[in-house]
Coordinates of C-alpha atoms and ligand atoms in Angstrom, one line a residue:
X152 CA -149.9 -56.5 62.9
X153 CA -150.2 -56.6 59.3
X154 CA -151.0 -60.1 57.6
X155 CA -147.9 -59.8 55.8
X156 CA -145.8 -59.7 58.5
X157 CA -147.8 -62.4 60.6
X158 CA -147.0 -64.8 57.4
X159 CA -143.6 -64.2 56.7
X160 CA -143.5 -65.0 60.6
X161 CA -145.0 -68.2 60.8
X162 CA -142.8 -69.1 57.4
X163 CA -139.8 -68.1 59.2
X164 CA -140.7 -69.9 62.0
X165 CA -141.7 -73.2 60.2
X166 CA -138.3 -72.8 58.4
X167 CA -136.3 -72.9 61.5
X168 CA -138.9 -76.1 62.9
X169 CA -138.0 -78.0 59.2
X170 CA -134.0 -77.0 60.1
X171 CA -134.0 -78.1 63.3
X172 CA -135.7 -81.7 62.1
X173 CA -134.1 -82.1 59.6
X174 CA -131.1 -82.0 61.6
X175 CA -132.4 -84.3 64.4
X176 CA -132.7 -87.0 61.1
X177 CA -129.2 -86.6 59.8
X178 CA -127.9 -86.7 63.8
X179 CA -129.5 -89.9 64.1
X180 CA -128.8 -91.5 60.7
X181 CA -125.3 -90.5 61.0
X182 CA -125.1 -92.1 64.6
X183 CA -126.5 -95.5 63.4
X184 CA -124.0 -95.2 60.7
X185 CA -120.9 -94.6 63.1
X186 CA -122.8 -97.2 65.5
X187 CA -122.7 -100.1 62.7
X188 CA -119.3 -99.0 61.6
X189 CA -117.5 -99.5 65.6
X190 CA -119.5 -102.9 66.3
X191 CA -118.0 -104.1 62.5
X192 CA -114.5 -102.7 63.8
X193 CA -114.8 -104.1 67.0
X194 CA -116.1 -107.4 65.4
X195 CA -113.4 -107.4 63.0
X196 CA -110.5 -106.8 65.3
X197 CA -111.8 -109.6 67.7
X198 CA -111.6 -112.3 65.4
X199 CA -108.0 -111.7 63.9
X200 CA -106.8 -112.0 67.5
X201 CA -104.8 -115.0 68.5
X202 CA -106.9 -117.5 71.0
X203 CA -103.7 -119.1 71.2
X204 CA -101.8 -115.9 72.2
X205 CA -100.6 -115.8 76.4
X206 CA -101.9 -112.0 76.0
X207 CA -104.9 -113.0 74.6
X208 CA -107.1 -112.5 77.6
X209 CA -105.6 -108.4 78.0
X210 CA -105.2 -107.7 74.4
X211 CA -109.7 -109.3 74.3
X212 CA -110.2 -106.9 77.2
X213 CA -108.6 -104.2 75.9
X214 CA -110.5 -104.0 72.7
X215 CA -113.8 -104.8 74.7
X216 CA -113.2 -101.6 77.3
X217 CA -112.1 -99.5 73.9
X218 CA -115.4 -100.5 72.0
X219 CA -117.2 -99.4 75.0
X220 CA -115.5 -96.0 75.2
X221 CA -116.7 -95.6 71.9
X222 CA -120.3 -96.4 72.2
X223 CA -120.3 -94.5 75.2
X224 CA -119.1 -91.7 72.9
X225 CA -121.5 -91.6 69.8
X226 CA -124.5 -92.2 72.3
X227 CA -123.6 -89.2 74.6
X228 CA -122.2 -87.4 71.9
X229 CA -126.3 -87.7 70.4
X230 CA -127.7 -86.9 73.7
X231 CA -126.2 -83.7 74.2
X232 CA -127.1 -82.9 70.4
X233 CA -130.4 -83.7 71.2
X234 CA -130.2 -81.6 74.5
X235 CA -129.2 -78.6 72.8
X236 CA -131.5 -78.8 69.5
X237 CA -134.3 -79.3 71.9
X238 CA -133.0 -76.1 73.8
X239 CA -132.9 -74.3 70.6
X240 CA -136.1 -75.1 69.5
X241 CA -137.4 -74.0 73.0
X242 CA -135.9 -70.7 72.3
X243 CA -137.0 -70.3 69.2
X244 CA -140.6 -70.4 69.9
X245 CA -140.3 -68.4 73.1
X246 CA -138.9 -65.4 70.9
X247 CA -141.5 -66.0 68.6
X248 CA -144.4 -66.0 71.5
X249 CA -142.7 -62.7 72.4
X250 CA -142.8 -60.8 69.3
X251 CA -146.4 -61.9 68.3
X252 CA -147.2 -60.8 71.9
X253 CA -145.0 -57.3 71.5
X254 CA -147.1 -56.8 67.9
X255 CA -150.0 -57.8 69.6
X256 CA -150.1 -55.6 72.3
X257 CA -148.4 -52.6 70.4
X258 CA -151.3 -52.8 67.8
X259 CA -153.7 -52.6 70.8
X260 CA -152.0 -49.4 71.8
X261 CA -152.0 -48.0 68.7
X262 CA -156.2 -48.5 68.6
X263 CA -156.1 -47.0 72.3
X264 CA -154.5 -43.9 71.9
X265 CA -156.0 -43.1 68.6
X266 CA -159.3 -43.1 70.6
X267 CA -157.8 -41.5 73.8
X268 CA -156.5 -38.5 71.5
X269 CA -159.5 -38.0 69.3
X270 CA -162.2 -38.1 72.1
X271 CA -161.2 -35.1 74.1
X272 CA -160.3 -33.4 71.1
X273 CA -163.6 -33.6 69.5
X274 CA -165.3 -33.0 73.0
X275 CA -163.4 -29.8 73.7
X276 CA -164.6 -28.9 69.9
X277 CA -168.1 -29.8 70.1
X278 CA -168.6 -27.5 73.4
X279 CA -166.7 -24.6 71.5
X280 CA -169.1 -25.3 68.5
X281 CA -172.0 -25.5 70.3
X282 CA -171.0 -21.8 72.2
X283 CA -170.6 -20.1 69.1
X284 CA -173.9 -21.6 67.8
X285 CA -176.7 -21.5 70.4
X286 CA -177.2 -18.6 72.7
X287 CA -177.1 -20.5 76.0
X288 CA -178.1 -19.6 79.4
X289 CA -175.4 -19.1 81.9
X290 CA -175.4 -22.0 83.5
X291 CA -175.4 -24.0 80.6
X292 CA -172.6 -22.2 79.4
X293 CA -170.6 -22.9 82.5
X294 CA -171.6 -26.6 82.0
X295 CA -170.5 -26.7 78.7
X296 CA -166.8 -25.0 79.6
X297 CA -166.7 -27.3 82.4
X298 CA -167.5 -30.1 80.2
X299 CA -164.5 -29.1 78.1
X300 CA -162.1 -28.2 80.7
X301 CA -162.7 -31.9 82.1
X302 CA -161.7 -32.7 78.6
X303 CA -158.3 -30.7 78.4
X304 CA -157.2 -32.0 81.3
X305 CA -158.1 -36.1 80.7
X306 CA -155.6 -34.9 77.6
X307 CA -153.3 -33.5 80.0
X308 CA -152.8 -36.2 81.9
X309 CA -152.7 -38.9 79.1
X310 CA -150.0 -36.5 77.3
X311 CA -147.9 -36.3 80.5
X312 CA -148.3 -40.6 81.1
X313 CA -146.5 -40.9 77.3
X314 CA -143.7 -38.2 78.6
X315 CA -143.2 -40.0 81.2
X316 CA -143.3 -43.0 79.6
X317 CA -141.0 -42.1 77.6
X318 CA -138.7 -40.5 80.6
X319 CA -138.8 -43.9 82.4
X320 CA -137.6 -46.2 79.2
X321 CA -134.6 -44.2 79.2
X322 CA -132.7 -44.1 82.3
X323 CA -134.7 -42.2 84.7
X324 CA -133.3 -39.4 87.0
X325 CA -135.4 -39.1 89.9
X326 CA -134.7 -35.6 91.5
X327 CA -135.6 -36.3 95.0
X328 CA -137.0 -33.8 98.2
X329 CA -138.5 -34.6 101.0
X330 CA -141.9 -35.6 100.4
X331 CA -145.0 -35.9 103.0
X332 CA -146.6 -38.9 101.6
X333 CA -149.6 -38.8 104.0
X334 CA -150.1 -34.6 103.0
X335 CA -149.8 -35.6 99.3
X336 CA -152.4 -38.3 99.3
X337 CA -155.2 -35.9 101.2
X338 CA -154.6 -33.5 98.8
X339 CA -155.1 -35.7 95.8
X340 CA -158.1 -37.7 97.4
X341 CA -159.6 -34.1 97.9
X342 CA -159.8 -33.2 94.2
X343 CA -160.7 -36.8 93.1
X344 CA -163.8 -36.1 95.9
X345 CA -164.8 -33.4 94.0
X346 CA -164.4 -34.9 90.5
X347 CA -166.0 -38.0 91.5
X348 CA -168.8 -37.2 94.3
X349 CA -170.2 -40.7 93.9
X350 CA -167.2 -42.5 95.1
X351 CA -166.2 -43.1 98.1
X352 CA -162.7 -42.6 99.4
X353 CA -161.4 -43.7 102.4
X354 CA -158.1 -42.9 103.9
X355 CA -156.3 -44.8 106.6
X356 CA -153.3 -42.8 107.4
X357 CA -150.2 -43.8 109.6
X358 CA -147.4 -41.4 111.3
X359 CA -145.1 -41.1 108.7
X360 CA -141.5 -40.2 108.4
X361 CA -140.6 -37.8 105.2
X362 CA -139.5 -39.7 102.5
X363 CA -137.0 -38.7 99.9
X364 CA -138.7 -39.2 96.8
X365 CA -139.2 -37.3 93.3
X366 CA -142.1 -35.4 93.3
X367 CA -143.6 -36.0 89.7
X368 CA -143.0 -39.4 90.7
X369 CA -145.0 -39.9 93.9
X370 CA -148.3 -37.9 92.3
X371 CA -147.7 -40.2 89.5
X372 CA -147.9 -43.7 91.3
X373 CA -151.1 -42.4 93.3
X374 CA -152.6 -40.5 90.3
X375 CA -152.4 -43.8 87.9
X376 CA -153.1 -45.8 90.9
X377 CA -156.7 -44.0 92.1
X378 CA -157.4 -43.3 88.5
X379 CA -157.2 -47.6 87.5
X380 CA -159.4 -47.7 90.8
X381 CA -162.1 -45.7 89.1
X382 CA -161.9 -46.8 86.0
X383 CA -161.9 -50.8 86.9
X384 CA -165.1 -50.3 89.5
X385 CA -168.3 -52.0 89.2
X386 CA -170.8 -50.9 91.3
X387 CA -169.4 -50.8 94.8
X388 CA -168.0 -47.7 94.3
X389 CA -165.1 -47.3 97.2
X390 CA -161.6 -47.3 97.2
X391 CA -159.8 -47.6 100.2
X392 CA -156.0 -46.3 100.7
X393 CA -154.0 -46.7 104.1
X394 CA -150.3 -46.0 104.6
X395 CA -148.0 -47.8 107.2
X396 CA -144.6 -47.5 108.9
X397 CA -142.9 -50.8 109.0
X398 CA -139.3 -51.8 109.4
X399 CA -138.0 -48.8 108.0
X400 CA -140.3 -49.0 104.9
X401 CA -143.1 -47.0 104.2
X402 CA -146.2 -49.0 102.7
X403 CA -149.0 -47.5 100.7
X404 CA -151.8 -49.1 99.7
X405 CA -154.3 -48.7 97.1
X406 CA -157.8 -50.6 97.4
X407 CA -161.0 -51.2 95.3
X408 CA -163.8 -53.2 95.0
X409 CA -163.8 -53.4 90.9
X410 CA -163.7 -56.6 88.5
X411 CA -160.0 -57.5 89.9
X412 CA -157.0 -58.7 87.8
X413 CA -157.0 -62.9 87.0
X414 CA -153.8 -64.4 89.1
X415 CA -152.4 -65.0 85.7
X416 CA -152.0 -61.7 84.3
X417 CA -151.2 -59.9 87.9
X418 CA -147.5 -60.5 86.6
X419 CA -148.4 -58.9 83.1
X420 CA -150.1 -55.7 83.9
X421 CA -147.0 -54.1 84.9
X422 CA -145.5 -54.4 81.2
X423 CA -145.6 -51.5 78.7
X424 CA -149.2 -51.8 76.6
X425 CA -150.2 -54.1 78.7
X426 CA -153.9 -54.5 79.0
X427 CA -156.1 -57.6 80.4
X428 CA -158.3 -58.8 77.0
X429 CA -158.4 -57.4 74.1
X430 CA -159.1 -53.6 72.4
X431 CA -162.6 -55.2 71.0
X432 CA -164.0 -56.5 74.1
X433 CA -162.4 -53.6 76.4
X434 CA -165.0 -51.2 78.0
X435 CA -162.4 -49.1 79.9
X436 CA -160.3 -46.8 77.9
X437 CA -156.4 -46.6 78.9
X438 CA -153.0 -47.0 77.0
X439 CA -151.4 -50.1 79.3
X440 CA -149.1 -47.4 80.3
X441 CA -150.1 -46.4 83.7
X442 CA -149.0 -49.6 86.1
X443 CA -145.9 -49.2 83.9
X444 CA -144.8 -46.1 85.0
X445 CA -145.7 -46.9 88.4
X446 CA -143.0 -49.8 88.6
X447 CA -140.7 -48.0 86.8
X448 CA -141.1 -44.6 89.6
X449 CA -140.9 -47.6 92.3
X450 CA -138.5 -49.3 91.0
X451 CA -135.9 -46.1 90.6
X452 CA -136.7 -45.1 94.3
X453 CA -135.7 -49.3 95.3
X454 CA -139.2 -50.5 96.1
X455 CA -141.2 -53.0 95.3
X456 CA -145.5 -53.1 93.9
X457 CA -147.6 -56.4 94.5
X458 CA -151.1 -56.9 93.8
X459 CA -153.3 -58.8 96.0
X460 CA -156.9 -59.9 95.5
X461 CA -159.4 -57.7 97.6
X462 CA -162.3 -59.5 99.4
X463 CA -165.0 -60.4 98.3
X464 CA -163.3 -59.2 95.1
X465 CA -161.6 -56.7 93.8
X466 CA -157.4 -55.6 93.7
X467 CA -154.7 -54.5 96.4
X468 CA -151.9 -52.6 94.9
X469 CA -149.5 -52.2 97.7
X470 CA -146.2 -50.7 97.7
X471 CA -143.4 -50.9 100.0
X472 CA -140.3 -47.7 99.9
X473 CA -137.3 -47.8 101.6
X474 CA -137.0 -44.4 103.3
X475 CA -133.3 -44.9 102.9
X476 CA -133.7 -45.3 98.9
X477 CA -130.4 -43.8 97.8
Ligands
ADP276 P1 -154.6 -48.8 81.4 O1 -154.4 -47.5 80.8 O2 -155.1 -49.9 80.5 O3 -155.5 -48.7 82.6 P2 -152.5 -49.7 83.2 O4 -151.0 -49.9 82.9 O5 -152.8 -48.7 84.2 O6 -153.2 -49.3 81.8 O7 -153.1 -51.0 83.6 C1 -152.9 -52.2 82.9 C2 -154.1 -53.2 82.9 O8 -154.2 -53.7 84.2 C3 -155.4 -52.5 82.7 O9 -155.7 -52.4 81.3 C4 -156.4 -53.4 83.4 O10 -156.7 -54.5 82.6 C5 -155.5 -53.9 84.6 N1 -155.8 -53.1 85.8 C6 -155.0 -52.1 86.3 N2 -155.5 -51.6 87.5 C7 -156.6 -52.4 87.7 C8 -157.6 -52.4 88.8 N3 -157.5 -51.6 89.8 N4 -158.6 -53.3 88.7 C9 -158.7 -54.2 87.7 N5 -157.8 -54.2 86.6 C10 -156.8 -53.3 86.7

């Protein structure tokens, strides 16, 4: 966010504060005024009455019930004044939270994909480089292409998350078959397994119906899922994933043993950018787009994602689809 920006901000938001006080002032000047000017009225028209008068008695309590109508009036009338400034001021700072937090975390993404993009570029450059420099043994040379290919495909994936990303802002058609959740998960763990060899993961499946679901979608969820698993570990390195059959919903389950997510940002991880601190402190790369697809696919099939606190730490993202999701 540029300091420009962040000033002409704060101005604007100082200008609505100084508006909204200064109307607050005239309110209540103005209902003094009008306060003073009733009690003179009502003073006024009391002593011109007749004492001697049969009717004086009604025509006093007449003017007495009117003159507290009217007070009744100005002070409600400055209550609900006050109600709705106060509302408005409420608003205006909660729009204002929101944008700065919008800037704040766009900014970050901006940092994070710069870095995302250039890394496995300039990785996938350096191994060409250093192929057509050196003559390399074999092996090494099958390192090195390995090395690169890893990088190709971390820039695969990251390009396809912004797609989708992009696919799930708009409105997003799911194109749905019949899926084998409990096939699709082995066969994902099995090339993490190989990618990773010092992690361990651990599958607990259940019999599962087929579920109707799209398929980009359900590789997705478990790809971005696993893949925050990994990259949030400390040194326990296991992730645990289970599915379940309950009341007509199918549960999956997604496990680790890494630094966890505070109870206070568990609601916030799910929105686009999104990351816990800040780009400067962050060790782990990412975009804040990953949990965001994930609701979004869970959302479209009518499910719903929670995250719980693992023990003795660590986080539990489990989600629950309907089978019948149309
Ligand atoms: P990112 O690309 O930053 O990983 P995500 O949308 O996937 O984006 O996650 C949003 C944020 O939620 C992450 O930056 C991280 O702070 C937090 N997070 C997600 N998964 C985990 C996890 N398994 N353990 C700890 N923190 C997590």
């Amino acid at each position: 966010m540029s300091k420009k920006y962040h000033f002409l901000n704060i101005s604007r938001r100082w200008l609505s504060y100084a508006v909204m006080v200064y109307m607050a002032l005239a309110l209540g000047w103005w209902t003094i005024l009008l306060y003073q000017k009733v009690s003179d009225s009502y003073e006024i028209k009391s002593s011109i009455l007749d004492a001697s008068d049969p009717s004086y008695a009604i025509a006093y309590d007449q003017l007495a019930q009117e003159h507290q109508r009217e007070l009744f009036m100005i002070i409600g009338e400055g209550i609900v004044f006050v109600i709705i400034l106060g509302l408005g001021l409420y608003l205006i700072n909660r729009a204002y939270r929101k944008e700065i937090a919008i800037a704040y975390q766009k900014r970050n993404f901006l940092l994070s994909i710069t870095h995302e993009l250039k890394s496995p570029l300039a990785g996938v450059k350096l191994a060409f480089e250093t192929l057509k420099k050196h003559k390399l043994e074999k092996n090494q040379e099958i390192e090195l292409i390995d090395a690169a290919i890893d990088e190709n495909s971390r820039l695969n994936k990251l390009v396809n998350n912004l797609l989708l990303a992009a696919k799930v802002e708009n409105e997003y058609f799911v194109e749905k078959e019949l899926i084998h959740l409990n096939a699709v998960i082995e066969e994902i763990i099995e090339t993490y397994q190989f990618k990773y060899p010092e992690f361990k993961f651990e599958f607990s499946p259940s019999e599962l119906p087929a579920i109707l679901f799209d398929r980009e979608g359900v590789y997705s969820i478990i790809h971005n899922l696993i893949d925050n698993s990994i990259k949030y570990s400390l040194d326990k390195k296991e992730i645990q994933i289970s599915t379940q059959f309950h009341n007509h919903n199918i549960e999956l389950q997604v496990a680790d043993q890494g630094i966890g997510i505070p109870e206070h940002e568990q609601k916030h991880v799910f929105e686009q950018f999104y990351r816990v601190g800040s780009e400067d402190t962050r060790s782990a790369s990412g975009t804040g787009l990953g949990l965001y697809i994930v609701q979004k696919i869970v959302k479209a099939h009518r499910g719903i994602i929670q995250i719980l606190n693992n023990k003795p730490k660590g986080s539990i993202f489990k989600i629950k689809l309907p089978i019948a999701n149309e």
